[in-house]
């Protein structure tokens, strides 16, 4: 192959590549290329003959990919009752029994062997490779569900289909011209012996252009002269009407779904604009509305998040909302140390709102229905003149809680205590009174924090009734004292019982010691005679007897050495009665 041929080859390849946008991606594109090359080789035989080696190489690379895809088919998992099956023998059996396997094998049949009989310049023998076209659609469908830009993908897919259709039609047109005879009439491809129409590139471009004219029904094609030409044109017109109408229809679908997607994210601006115009709303207000929409669009602010996520299961909704809003919530002081479950409960109840510069979020004296958390932006607590600022609130601050918390002693009741005005554009989350109350019921610590902050503000403003506060304090202290008294009483009763038990056991001990003393009377003489061993033996026997009687022999032995105080006995005698007396004494002490 000389240099000039290579140059032509690359030039043709470039042309082919540009036309087949995205073909070099993945297996599906290889399949597409393969089908195209089969077509182009079969019709534009010059290309096939000149670059035979290149075509053959491409063909067998594609065949290798087909084989690889078939091998993968044996290991492709599937779901059974929602669980992915990984058992290789089952995967194999499933693939072998599927219709896909039959198509795959049919597409891989070595029809190339027919080259031996028909000659190498008959690429049409490989037409069975088209049987894998279904895999291309499968791959495109999967890509469509995975891509983040499904509409762009759909448009690209449509363009690809249109291109392939025109390309195939161009090939058939060229073949038909060849069959009828190049330059035989006005309609067919001009005579290729004419240098202007001799080059392969020119042949392809001319046919592609002609095919485009017919299929897009732009018209302006020469009138057919032969029946074959009429038939071709009629078939093309029908294809154009059916296929292109559906293509154009789906383009419309893509465009409207793009618009729908925007409408899901942003409220319909056109509708509101039309309404404002028809109601002759003042130019200034219209401008404010337009500015608000513009801000939403430019900064991609989404105000309908809850609506967008509503079709997801609640666990996924929560997980998504938590991952989106957690950075904001974790900046809010009251939520910084609270449990995750509280945040999870709250996050689905938050409603995003966007305020424009100078807009009032709430006005003093209005009834409060929700509180706000600042996601982004600056807001001022302003006086009634709207200018004097008492405080500026920023990211992570919250406000509007006082009027919805029913703080005791709040002179303003459920009315707003201040005007809050947005300084620039501000992104807020609102949380309704019902949702907040419901959530705080389960999280009293967070409620206390909120009330505390509210009380501080009210005290600063002098809007917290002092007397009420004092009464509340006194009430609380009384409660505490009562609780303490109760516990003291129980403690004292327990103490009296303990003392009584102690005394009764002391009496029992003294009594036993007395008995022992009586039994051992007169033993001194025997001890003097040296019958120590005997005495000890008798003592042990006596002790055992006593032990058997009371069951407390060991204790007696120890007590034996303790000195016995006469006075204690008196206490013992009255020991059983003294329990009641002790309790009485304690009662009197109280
Ligand atoms: N001086 C202040 N500093 C910060 N926030 C305030 C101040 N005064 C009022 N607020 C907030 O502004 C809110 C107005 O509505 P609420 O009265 O419901 O709750 C109020 C407080 O959250």
PDB file of C-alpha atoms and ligand atoms in Angstrom, residues 362 368 370 381 390-391 393 398-404 412 415-420 453 457 460-461, ligand 1:
ATOM      1  CA  UNK A 362     -41.812  38.602  59.589  1.00  0.00           C
ATOM      2  CA  UNK A 368     -46.081  33.447  64.529  1.00  0.00           C
ATOM      3  CA  UNK A 370     -43.092  29.091  61.962  1.00  0.00           C
ATOM      4  CA  UNK A 381     -33.678  42.649  63.334  1.00  0.00           C
ATOM      5  CA  UNK A 390     -30.855  45.946  66.560  1.00  0.00           C
ATOM      6  CA  UNK A 391     -28.985  42.867  65.474  1.00  0.00           C
ATOM      7  CA  UNK A 393     -28.281  37.399  61.935  1.00  0.00           C
ATOM      8  CA  UNK A 398     -32.266  30.972  63.810  1.00  0.00           C
ATOM      9  CA  UNK A 399     -35.150  33.279  64.629  1.00  0.00           C
ATOM     10  CA  UNK A 400     -38.912  33.357  64.987  1.00  0.00           C
ATOM     11  CA  UNK A 401     -38.972  30.817  67.797  1.00  0.00           C
ATOM     12  CA  UNK A 402     -40.317  33.126  70.551  1.00  0.00           C
ATOM     13  CA  UNK A 403     -43.835  33.501  69.229  1.00  0.00           C
ATOM     14  CA  UNK A 404     -44.312  29.782  68.652  1.00  0.00           C
ATOM     15  CA  UNK A 412     -46.321  39.376  73.442  1.00  0.00           C
ATOM     16  CA  UNK A 415     -47.122  37.523  68.328  1.00  0.00           C
ATOM     17  CA  UNK A 416     -43.796  38.351  66.687  1.00  0.00           C
ATOM     18  CA  UNK A 417     -41.547  40.386  68.934  1.00  0.00           C
ATOM     19  CA  UNK A 418     -39.537  42.021  66.139  1.00  0.00           C
ATOM     20  CA  UNK A 419     -39.317  42.808  62.428  1.00  0.00           C
ATOM     21  CA  UNK A 420     -36.881  40.652  60.490  1.00  0.00           C
ATOM     22  CA  UNK A 453     -32.485  31.871  74.139  1.00  0.00           C
ATOM     23  CA  UNK A 457     -34.123  38.123  74.187  1.00  0.00           C
ATOM     24  CA  UNK A 460     -33.383  42.260  77.057  1.00  0.00           C
ATOM     25  CA  UNK A 461     -36.490  43.718  75.477  1.00  0.00           C
TER      26      UNK A 461
HETATM   27  N1  LIG B   1     -32.495  41.418  69.622  1.00  0.00           N
HETATM   28  C1  LIG B   1     -32.655  40.282  68.933  1.00  0.00           C
HETATM   29  N2  LIG B   1     -31.589  39.578  68.541  1.00  0.00           N
HETATM   30  C2  LIG B   1     -31.747  38.452  67.839  1.00  0.00           C
HETATM   31  N3  LIG B   1     -32.937  37.958  67.465  1.00  0.00           N
HETATM   32  C3  LIG B   1     -34.020  38.633  67.833  1.00  0.00           C
HETATM   33  C4  LIG B   1     -33.946  39.823  68.587  1.00  0.00           C
HETATM   34  N4  LIG B   1     -35.188  40.238  68.792  1.00  0.00           N
HETATM   35  C5  LIG B   1     -36.013  39.356  68.206  1.00  0.00           C
HETATM   36  N5  LIG B   1     -35.313  38.384  67.624  1.00  0.00           N
HETATM   37  C6  LIG B   1     -35.850  37.240  66.850  1.00  0.00           C
HETATM   38  O1  LIG B   1     -36.778  37.775  65.948  1.00  0.00           O
HETATM   39  C7  LIG B   1     -37.927  36.970  65.992  1.00  0.00           C
HETATM   40  C8  LIG B   1     -39.206  37.625  65.624  1.00  0.00           C
HETATM   41  O2  LIG B   1     -40.219  36.678  65.777  1.00  0.00           O
HETATM   42  P1  LIG B   1     -40.397  35.940  67.191  1.00  0.00           P
HETATM   43  O3  LIG B   1     -40.853  36.906  68.142  1.00  0.00           O
HETATM   44  O4  LIG B   1     -41.162  34.713  66.969  1.00  0.00           O
HETATM   45  O5  LIG B   1     -38.911  35.520  67.551  1.00  0.00           O
HETATM   46  C9  LIG B   1     -37.990  36.530  67.429  1.00  0.00           C
HETATM   47  C10 LIG B   1     -36.561  36.238  67.736  1.00  0.00           C
HETATM   48  O6  LIG B   1     -36.213  34.955  67.312  1.00  0.00           O
END
